[in-house]
Amino acid sequence: MTKFALGLMSGTSADGLTVCAVRPMPFKVICFKNYPYTRVLQQKLLKAYQLNADSLSALHYELGALYAQTVQRFLKDFHLSAKNCCVIGSHGQTILHAPHAKFPHTLQLAEPSFLAEKIGAPVVSDFRARDIALGGEGAPLMPFFDTFIWGKGSPKILLNIGGISNISLVGKGVKPLGFDVGPGNTLIDLCTQKLLHKPFDKNGVTAAKGTPDKALVKALLAQPFFKQKPPKSLDKNAFGEDYLTRFFGPLNKKHTPDLLATLTYFTAAAIANQIIRFVPRRAQKEIIVSGGGSYNTTLLSFLQENLPHTKLSFSTEYGIDPQAKEAAAFALFAWLALNRKVNHRPQATGAQKATVLGKITL
Ligand SMILES: Nc1ncnc2c1ncn2[C@@H]1O[C@H](COP(=O)(O)OP(=O)(O)O)[C@@H](O)[C@H]1O
Ligand SMILES: [Mg+2]
């Protein structure tokens, strides 16, 4: 069996831990699986920014132990031997992200020592801190991966629709670009959880039954974040509960399909707005979509409506499942870090120079 690297990602949706095994060189995704969190843990993670130091510290260790257990399950599920695992890249759970605070900071939890101990492979974690230390936003980190995979071809926009949506622009003859563009699944998920008591609007079926309030969406797109030039990144709570109740509330069960249609339309229109505003027109030919939001067909049809001149493709066409992409990237980042190679694209974050991101637990 060839050696493999593992990548672990749990994004702002806090829906679960995605584990992905890759062959680092030449890069290839071997297998992946998403291990959903319990609803109790998901709620705890979504509200964790309010915790006191004691509870936050406990959560850091709880997640560390859970990650190690999950990787053990993953190895069993795919008949992989821990002995062949050369490195693990663990992004951790973002609790808060404040690159514009007086002392810029960002916090990702899940103590890596448990993984190192249980799996016996070196763990690379805390990728964002070094970028902040270099004056960067600490995000987005995906543009490095996107350039690595797609940088030599024709210009492409890589769109990841996780909790937050972000894009990178890569390819021959374009100035690489990468930034958070607006909400991803968070508003849709929050509304679905509150009104329908389901984790998310599966395939966008409920939104498809409603009519979006396009005038409201147009007004929201006039907010300052959308005008701000990249690089820019969003705190995971930027489009959270407060935003939902402030601009879409009070939430009423009677209007659920219309409300979900409007939230879905807002999410799609924000992505399109940022692409039209900040990506050169000649580079708007193709978008490769990834992230859980790529399964929301209503969201994608609204996106196509707002970008009629652009072809929408999926990362699957390039051998990377939409749900596996970010986890796969952290496996690569970890392998590069362990080999002291640059795994960083400072143009996307605003950092002063390229560096090796991540802390190593041997
Ligand atoms: N079949 C589906 N239909 C609609 N939305 C989906 C589907 N599968 C996943 N999602 C959405 O994707 C989210 C998870 O996406 P993911 O890329 O894992 O985000 P994150 O990086 O924030 O964890 C879920 O919370 C849900 O909103
Ligand atoms: Mg996820």
CSV table of C-alpha atoms and ligand atoms in Angstrom, one decimal:
chain,number,residue,atom,x,y,z
A,1,MET,CA,0.0,0.0,0.0
A,2,THR,CA,1.3,3.4,-0.9
A,3,LYS,CA,1.6,6.1,1.8
A,4,PHE,CA,-1.3,8.5,2.2
A,5,ALA,CA,-1.9,11.8,3.9
A,6,LEU,CA,-5.1,12.6,5.7
A,7,GLY,CA,-7.0,15.8,5.8
A,8,LEU,CA,-9.6,16.8,8.4
A,9,MET,CA,-12.1,19.6,7.9
A,10,SER,CA,-15.0,20.8,9.8
A,11,GLY,CA,-16.3,24.1,8.4
A,12,THR,CA,-18.6,26.9,9.5
A,13,SER,CA,-21.7,24.8,9.0
A,14,ALA,CA,-20.4,22.5,11.8
A,15,ASP,CA,-22.3,19.7,10.1
A,16,GLY,CA,-19.6,17.1,10.7
A,17,LEU,CA,-16.0,16.1,10.3
A,18,THR,CA,-14.9,15.4,6.7
A,19,VAL,CA,-12.0,13.0,6.5
A,20,CYS,CA,-10.1,12.6,3.2
A,21,ALA,CA,-7.2,10.4,2.3
A,22,VAL,CA,-4.9,11.6,-0.5
A,23,ARG,CA,-1.8,10.5,-2.3
A,24,PRO,CA,0.3,13.7,-2.1
A,25,MET,CA,2.5,13.3,-5.1
A,26,PRO,CA,1.3,13.1,-7.8
A,27,PHE,CA,-1.8,14.4,-6.0
A,28,LYS,CA,-4.9,12.2,-6.1
A,29,VAL,CA,-7.9,11.8,-3.8
A,30,ILE,CA,-8.1,8.2,-2.6
A,31,CYS,CA,-11.3,8.2,-0.5
A,32,PHE,CA,-13.3,10.4,1.9
A,33,LYS,CA,-16.3,10.4,4.2
A,34,ASN,CA,-18.3,12.9,6.1
A,35,TYR,CA,-19.0,11.9,9.7
A,36,PRO,CA,-22.0,14.0,10.9
A,37,TYR,CA,-22.0,15.6,14.3
A,38,THR,CA,-24.9,15.0,16.7
A,39,ARG,CA,-27.4,17.9,16.7
A,40,VAL,CA,-26.3,18.7,20.3
A,41,LEU,CA,-22.6,19.0,19.3
A,42,GLN,CA,-23.5,21.1,16.2
A,43,GLN,CA,-25.5,23.5,18.3
A,44,LYS,CA,-22.7,23.7,20.9
A,45,LEU,CA,-20.2,24.5,18.1
A,46,LEU,CA,-22.4,27.1,16.5
A,47,LYS,CA,-22.7,28.9,19.8
A,48,ALA,CA,-19.2,28.3,21.1
A,49,TYR,CA,-18.1,31.9,20.6
A,50,GLN,CA,-20.2,32.7,23.7
A,51,LEU,CA,-18.4,30.2,26.0
A,52,ASN,CA,-16.2,31.1,28.9
A,53,ALA,CA,-12.6,30.0,29.1
A,54,ASP,CA,-13.3,26.9,31.1
A,55,SER,CA,-15.9,25.5,28.6
A,56,LEU,CA,-13.9,26.6,25.6
A,57,SER,CA,-10.8,24.7,26.8
A,58,ALA,CA,-12.9,21.6,27.6
A,59,LEU,CA,-14.4,21.8,24.0
A,60,HIS,CA,-10.8,22.0,22.6
A,61,TYR,CA,-10.0,18.7,24.2
A,62,GLU,CA,-13.4,17.1,23.5
A,63,LEU,CA,-13.0,17.8,19.8
A,64,GLY,CA,-9.4,16.6,19.8
A,65,ALA,CA,-10.5,13.2,21.2
A,66,LEU,CA,-13.5,13.1,18.8
A,67,TYR,CA,-11.2,13.7,15.8
A,68,ALA,CA,-8.9,10.9,16.8
A,69,GLN,CA,-11.8,8.5,17.3
A,70,THR,CA,-13.3,9.6,13.9
A,71,VAL,CA,-10.0,8.9,12.1
A,72,GLN,CA,-9.8,5.5,13.7
A,73,ARG,CA,-13.3,4.8,12.3
A,74,PHE,CA,-12.3,6.2,8.9
A,75,LEU,CA,-9.3,3.9,8.7
A,76,LYS,CA,-11.5,0.9,9.6
A,77,ASP,CA,-14.2,2.0,7.1
A,78,PHE,CA,-11.8,2.1,4.2
A,79,HIS,CA,-9.4,-0.8,5.4
A,80,LEU,CA,-6.5,1.6,5.6
A,81,SER,CA,-3.6,1.0,8.0
A,82,ALA,CA,-2.4,3.7,10.3
A,83,LYS,CA,1.2,2.6,9.6
A,84,ASN,CA,0.8,4.0,6.0
A,85,CYS,CA,-0.4,7.4,7.1
A,86,CYS,CA,2.5,9.8,6.7
A,87,VAL,CA,0.8,12.9,8.0
A,88,ILE,CA,-2.5,14.3,9.1
A,89,GLY,CA,-3.6,17.9,8.4
A,90,SER,CA,-6.3,19.1,10.8
A,91,HIS,CA,-7.9,22.4,10.2
A,92,GLY,CA,-9.9,22.4,13.5
A,93,GLN,CA,-13.2,24.1,14.2
A,94,THR,CA,-13.2,27.8,13.8
A,95,ILE,CA,-14.8,29.4,16.8
A,96,LEU,CA,-14.1,33.0,15.8
A,97,HIS,CA,-12.2,34.8,13.2
A,98,ALA,CA,-11.3,38.4,13.8
A,99,PRO,CA,-8.5,39.6,11.5
A,100,HIS,CA,-9.5,43.2,11.9
A,101,ALA,CA,-9.5,43.4,15.7
A,102,LYS,CA,-7.0,45.6,17.5
A,103,PHE,CA,-4.9,42.5,17.9
A,104,PRO,CA,-5.9,40.4,14.9
A,105,HIS,CA,-6.8,36.8,15.9
A,106,THR,CA,-8.5,33.6,14.8
A,107,LEU,CA,-9.3,30.5,16.8
A,108,GLN,CA,-9.5,26.9,15.6
A,109,LEU,CA,-10.2,24.2,18.2
A,110,ALA,CA,-9.4,20.5,18.4
A,111,GLU,CA,-6.3,19.6,20.3
A,112,PRO,CA,-4.0,17.7,17.8
A,113,SER,CA,-2.2,15.6,20.5
A,114,PHE,CA,-5.0,13.0,20.5
A,115,LEU,CA,-4.5,12.3,16.8
A,116,ALA,CA,-0.8,12.1,17.1
A,117,GLU,CA,-1.1,9.7,20.1
A,118,LYS,CA,-3.9,7.5,18.7
A,119,ILE,CA,-2.9,7.3,15.0
A,120,GLY,CA,0.9,7.6,15.5
A,121,ALA,CA,1.4,10.1,12.6
A,122,PRO,CA,2.6,13.7,12.8
A,123,VAL,CA,-0.2,16.2,12.8
A,124,VAL,CA,-0.2,19.6,11.3
A,125,SER,CA,-2.8,22.0,12.7
A,126,ASP,CA,-3.5,25.7,13.3
A,127,PHE,CA,-2.8,26.8,9.7
A,128,ARG,CA,-4.2,30.3,10.0
A,129,ALA,CA,-2.0,31.7,12.8
A,130,ARG,CA,1.2,32.2,10.8
A,131,ASP,CA,-0.7,34.1,8.1
A,132,ILE,CA,-2.2,36.4,10.7
A,133,ALA,CA,1.4,36.9,12.1
A,134,LEU,CA,2.4,38.1,8.6
A,135,GLY,CA,-0.4,40.7,8.5
A,136,GLY,CA,-2.8,38.5,6.5
A,137,GLU,CA,-6.5,37.9,7.0
A,138,GLY,CA,-5.8,34.3,8.0
A,139,ALA,CA,-8.2,33.3,5.1
A,140,PRO,CA,-8.9,32.1,2.6
A,141,LEU,CA,-6.3,29.3,2.4
A,142,MET,CA,-7.8,27.4,-0.5
A,143,PRO,CA,-6.4,29.6,-3.3
A,144,PHE,CA,-3.0,27.8,-2.8
A,145,PHE,CA,-4.7,24.4,-3.4
A,146,ASP,CA,-6.7,25.8,-6.4
A,147,THR,CA,-3.5,27.1,-8.0
A,148,PHE,CA,-1.8,23.8,-7.3
A,149,ILE,CA,-4.5,21.8,-9.0
A,150,TRP,CA,-5.9,24.2,-11.7
A,151,GLY,CA,-3.3,26.9,-12.0
A,152,LYS,CA,-1.8,25.8,-15.3
A,153,GLY,CA,-5.0,25.6,-17.3
A,154,SER,CA,-7.4,28.2,-18.7
A,155,PRO,CA,-8.8,30.7,-16.2
A,156,LYS,CA,-11.3,29.2,-13.7
A,157,ILE,CA,-13.3,30.4,-10.8
A,158,LEU,CA,-13.3,27.9,-7.9
A,159,LEU,CA,-16.4,28.5,-5.7
A,160,ASN,CA,-16.8,26.7,-2.4
A,161,ILE,CA,-20.2,26.9,-0.8
A,162,GLY,CA,-19.7,25.8,2.8
A,163,GLY,CA,-21.1,27.8,5.7
A,164,ILE,CA,-19.6,30.9,4.1
A,165,SER,CA,-19.0,31.1,0.3
A,166,ASN,CA,-15.6,31.8,-1.1
A,167,ILE,CA,-14.0,32.0,-4.5
A,168,SER,CA,-10.5,31.8,-6.0
A,169,LEU,CA,-9.5,32.7,-9.4
A,170,VAL,CA,-6.7,30.8,-11.0
A,171,GLY,CA,-5.3,29.9,-14.4
A,172,LYS,CA,-3.0,31.1,-17.1
A,173,GLY,CA,-2.8,34.8,-17.7
A,174,VAL,CA,-4.9,35.9,-14.7
A,175,LYS,CA,-3.9,37.6,-11.5
A,176,PRO,CA,-4.7,35.0,-8.8
A,177,LEU,CA,-7.4,36.2,-6.5
A,178,GLY,CA,-9.3,34.6,-3.6
A,179,PHE,CA,-11.7,35.9,-1.0
A,180,ASP,CA,-14.9,35.3,1.0
A,181,VAL,CA,-17.8,36.4,-1.1
A,182,GLY,CA,-20.8,36.2,1.3
A,183,PRO,CA,-23.1,33.7,2.9
A,184,GLY,CA,-22.9,30.0,2.0
A,185,ASN,CA,-25.3,27.6,3.6
A,186,THR,CA,-25.6,29.2,7.0
A,187,LEU,CA,-28.7,31.4,6.5
A,188,ILE,CA,-30.5,28.6,4.7
A,189,ASP,CA,-29.5,26.1,7.4
A,190,LEU,CA,-30.5,28.3,10.3
A,191,CYS,CA,-33.9,29.0,8.7
A,192,THR,CA,-34.5,25.3,7.9
A,193,GLN,CA,-33.6,24.3,11.4
A,194,LYS,CA,-35.8,26.8,13.0
A,195,LEU,CA,-38.9,26.4,10.9
A,196,LEU,CA,-38.7,22.9,9.6
A,197,HIS,CA,-36.6,21.2,12.3
A,198,LYS,CA,-34.4,19.6,9.7
A,199,PRO,CA,-30.6,20.2,9.4
A,200,PHE,CA,-30.7,21.7,5.9
A,201,ASP,CA,-33.0,22.3,2.8
A,202,LYS,CA,-32.1,19.0,1.0
A,203,ASN,CA,-31.5,19.7,-2.7
A,204,GLY,CA,-33.2,23.1,-2.2
A,205,VAL,CA,-36.6,21.5,-2.5
A,206,THR,CA,-38.4,23.9,-0.1
A,207,ALA,CA,-36.8,27.0,-1.6
A,208,ALA,CA,-37.9,25.8,-5.1
A,209,LYS,CA,-41.5,26.0,-3.9
A,210,GLY,CA,-41.3,29.7,-2.9
A,211,THR,CA,-40.8,33.1,-4.6
A,212,PRO,CA,-37.8,35.1,-3.7
A,213,ASP,CA,-38.1,38.7,-2.7
A,214,LYS,CA,-35.6,40.1,-5.2
A,215,ALA,CA,-36.1,43.8,-4.0
A,216,LEU,CA,-35.0,42.8,-0.5
A,217,VAL,CA,-32.0,41.0,-1.9
A,218,LYS,CA,-31.0,44.0,-4.0
A,219,ALA,CA,-31.1,46.2,-1.0
A,220,LEU,CA,-29.0,43.8,1.1
A,221,LEU,CA,-26.3,43.7,-1.7
A,222,ALA,CA,-25.8,47.4,-1.1
A,223,GLN,CA,-24.3,46.7,2.3
A,224,PRO,CA,-20.6,47.7,2.8
A,225,PHE,CA,-19.1,44.2,2.8
A,226,PHE,CA,-20.1,43.6,-0.8
A,227,LYS,CA,-18.4,46.9,-1.9
A,228,GLN,CA,-15.2,46.3,0.0
A,229,LYS,CA,-12.3,45.3,-2.3
A,230,PRO,CA,-10.5,41.9,-1.8
A,231,PRO,CA,-8.6,40.4,0.0
A,232,LYS,CA,-11.4,40.2,2.5
A,233,SER,CA,-12.7,37.5,4.8
A,234,LEU,CA,-15.8,36.9,6.9
A,235,ASP,CA,-16.3,35.8,10.4
A,236,LYS,CA,-18.5,32.7,10.5
A,237,ASN,CA,-21.1,34.7,12.4
A,238,ALA,CA,-21.3,37.5,9.9
A,239,PHE,CA,-24.3,35.8,8.3
A,240,GLY,CA,-25.6,34.0,11.4
A,241,GLU,CA,-28.5,34.2,13.6
A,242,ASP,CA,-28.4,38.0,14.2
A,243,TYR,CA,-28.3,38.7,10.5
A,244,LEU,CA,-31.2,36.4,9.9
A,245,THR,CA,-33.5,37.9,12.4
A,246,ARG,CA,-32.4,41.5,11.7
A,247,PHE,CA,-33.0,41.4,7.9
A,248,PHE,CA,-35.4,38.5,7.4
A,249,GLY,CA,-37.2,38.3,10.7
A,250,PRO,CA,-39.5,37.7,12.4
A,251,LEU,CA,-39.5,34.1,11.0
A,252,ASN,CA,-42.9,32.9,10.3
A,253,LYS,CA,-43.7,29.2,9.6
A,254,LYS,CA,-46.5,30.2,7.1
A,255,HIS,CA,-44.0,31.8,4.7
A,256,THR,CA,-41.2,29.1,5.0
A,257,PRO,CA,-40.9,28.4,1.2
A,258,ASP,CA,-40.8,32.1,0.3
A,259,LEU,CA,-38.4,32.9,3.1
A,260,LEU,CA,-36.1,30.0,2.0
A,261,ALA,CA,-36.4,31.1,-1.6
A,262,THR,CA,-35.3,34.6,-0.6
A,263,LEU,CA,-32.4,33.4,1.5
A,264,THR,CA,-31.3,31.0,-1.3
A,265,TYR,CA,-31.6,33.8,-3.8
A,266,PHE,CA,-29.6,36.1,-1.6
A,267,THR,CA,-26.8,33.5,-1.3
A,268,ALA,CA,-26.7,33.0,-5.1
A,269,ALA,CA,-27.0,36.7,-5.9
A,270,ALA,CA,-24.2,37.6,-3.5
A,271,ILE,CA,-21.8,35.1,-5.2
A,272,ALA,CA,-22.7,36.4,-8.6
A,273,ASN,CA,-22.4,40.1,-7.5
A,274,GLN,CA,-18.9,39.5,-6.2
A,275,ILE,CA,-17.8,37.7,-9.3
A,276,ILE,CA,-19.2,40.4,-11.6
A,277,ARG,CA,-17.7,43.1,-9.5
A,278,PHE,CA,-14.2,41.7,-8.9
A,279,VAL,CA,-13.3,39.0,-11.5
A,280,PRO,CA,-12.3,40.2,-14.9
A,281,ARG,CA,-15.0,39.5,-17.5
A,282,ARG,CA,-12.8,37.3,-19.7
A,283,ALA,CA,-12.1,35.0,-16.6
A,284,GLN,CA,-15.8,34.5,-15.9
A,285,LYS,CA,-16.2,31.6,-18.4
A,286,GLU,CA,-16.2,28.7,-16.0
A,287,ILE,CA,-17.0,28.2,-12.3
A,288,ILE,CA,-16.1,24.9,-10.6
A,289,VAL,CA,-18.4,24.4,-7.6
A,290,SER,CA,-17.6,22.5,-4.4
A,291,GLY,CA,-18.8,22.4,-0.8
A,292,GLY,CA,-22.1,21.0,0.5
A,293,GLY,CA,-24.0,23.9,-1.1
A,294,SER,CA,-23.3,22.4,-4.5
A,295,TYR,CA,-26.0,19.8,-3.8
A,296,ASN,CA,-28.6,22.6,-3.5
A,297,THR,CA,-30.0,22.7,-7.0
A,298,THR,CA,-32.2,25.7,-6.3
A,299,LEU,CA,-29.1,27.7,-5.2
A,300,LEU,CA,-27.3,26.6,-8.4
A,301,SER,CA,-30.2,27.6,-10.7
A,302,PHE,CA,-30.4,31.0,-9.0
A,303,LEU,CA,-26.6,31.3,-9.5
A,304,GLN,CA,-27.0,30.4,-13.2
A,305,GLU,CA,-29.8,33.0,-13.5
A,306,ASN,CA,-27.5,35.7,-12.2
A,307,LEU,CA,-24.5,34.6,-14.3
A,308,PRO,CA,-26.0,33.6,-17.6
A,309,HIS,CA,-22.7,33.9,-19.4
A,310,THR,CA,-20.8,31.4,-17.1
A,311,LYS,CA,-20.6,27.6,-17.3
A,312,LEU,CA,-21.1,25.9,-13.9
A,313,SER,CA,-19.1,22.7,-13.4
A,314,PHE,CA,-18.4,20.5,-10.4
A,315,SER,CA,-15.1,19.6,-8.9
A,316,THR,CA,-16.2,15.9,-9.3
A,317,GLU,CA,-15.3,16.3,-13.0
A,318,TYR,CA,-11.7,16.8,-11.9
A,319,GLY,CA,-11.6,13.8,-9.5
A,320,ILE,CA,-12.5,15.7,-6.4
A,321,ASP,CA,-15.9,15.3,-4.8
A,322,PRO,CA,-17.5,18.6,-3.8
A,323,GLN,CA,-17.6,17.6,-0.1
A,324,ALA,CA,-14.0,16.4,-0.1
A,325,LYS,CA,-12.2,19.3,-1.6
A,326,GLU,CA,-11.3,21.3,1.6
A,327,ALA,CA,-10.3,18.2,3.6
A,328,ALA,CA,-8.2,17.0,0.6
A,329,ALA,CA,-6.5,20.4,0.6
A,330,PHE,CA,-5.5,20.2,4.2
A,331,ALA,CA,-4.0,16.8,3.6
A,332,LEU,CA,-1.8,18.4,0.9
A,333,PHE,CA,-1.0,21.4,3.1
A,334,ALA,CA,0.1,19.1,5.9
A,335,TRP,CA,2.3,17.0,3.6
A,336,LEU,CA,4.0,20.2,2.3
A,337,ALA,CA,4.5,21.6,5.8
A,338,LEU,CA,6.1,18.4,7.0
A,339,ASN,CA,8.5,18.7,4.0
A,340,ARG,CA,9.1,22.3,4.8
A,341,LYS,CA,7.6,23.4,1.5
A,342,VAL,CA,5.4,26.5,1.0
A,343,ASN,CA,1.7,25.8,1.3
A,344,HIS,CA,0.5,29.4,1.3
A,345,ARG,CA,-0.8,31.9,-1.2
A,346,PRO,CA,-0.2,35.4,0.4
A,347,GLN,CA,-1.9,37.2,-2.4
A,348,ALA,CA,-5.2,35.8,-1.3
A,349,THR,CA,-4.8,36.7,2.4
A,350,GLY,CA,-2.9,40.0,2.2
A,351,ALA,CA,0.1,38.5,4.1
A,352,GLN,CA,3.5,40.1,3.6
A,353,LYS,CA,5.1,37.0,2.1
A,354,ALA,CA,4.7,33.3,1.4
A,355,THR,CA,5.5,30.9,4.2
A,356,VAL,CA,4.9,27.4,5.5
A,357,LEU,CA,1.6,27.4,7.4
A,358,GLY,CA,0.8,25.0,10.3
A,359,LYS,CA,2.2,23.8,13.6
A,360,ILE,CA,3.6,20.3,13.8
A,361,THR,CA,2.8,17.8,16.6
A,362,LEU,CA,5.2,15.0,16.2
B,1,LIG,N1,-28.2,17.4,-0.5
B,1,LIG,C1,-28.0,18.7,0.0
B,1,LIG,N2,-28.9,19.6,-0.4
B,1,LIG,C2,-28.7,20.9,0.1
B,1,LIG,N3,-27.7,21.3,0.9
B,1,LIG,C3,-26.8,20.4,1.3
B,1,LIG,C4,-26.9,19.0,0.8
B,1,LIG,N4,-25.8,18.3,1.4
B,1,LIG,C5,-25.2,19.3,2.1
B,1,LIG,N5,-25.7,20.5,2.0
B,1,LIG,C6,-25.3,21.7,2.7
B,1,LIG,O1,-24.0,21.7,2.9
B,1,LIG,C7,-23.6,22.0,4.2
B,1,LIG,C8,-22.3,21.4,4.6
B,1,LIG,O2,-21.4,21.9,3.6
B,1,LIG,P1,-19.8,21.8,3.9
B,1,LIG,O3,-19.1,22.0,2.6
B,1,LIG,O4,-19.5,20.6,4.7
B,1,LIG,O5,-19.7,23.1,4.7
B,1,LIG,P2,-18.6,23.5,5.9
B,1,LIG,O6,-17.3,23.6,5.2
B,1,LIG,O7,-19.1,24.8,6.4
B,1,LIG,O8,-18.7,22.4,6.8
B,1,LIG,C9,-24.8,21.5,5.0
B,1,LIG,O9,-24.9,22.2,6.2
B,1,LIG,C10,-25.9,21.9,4.1
B,1,LIG,O10,-26.3,23.2,4.2
B,2,MG,MG,-18.8,20.4,6.6
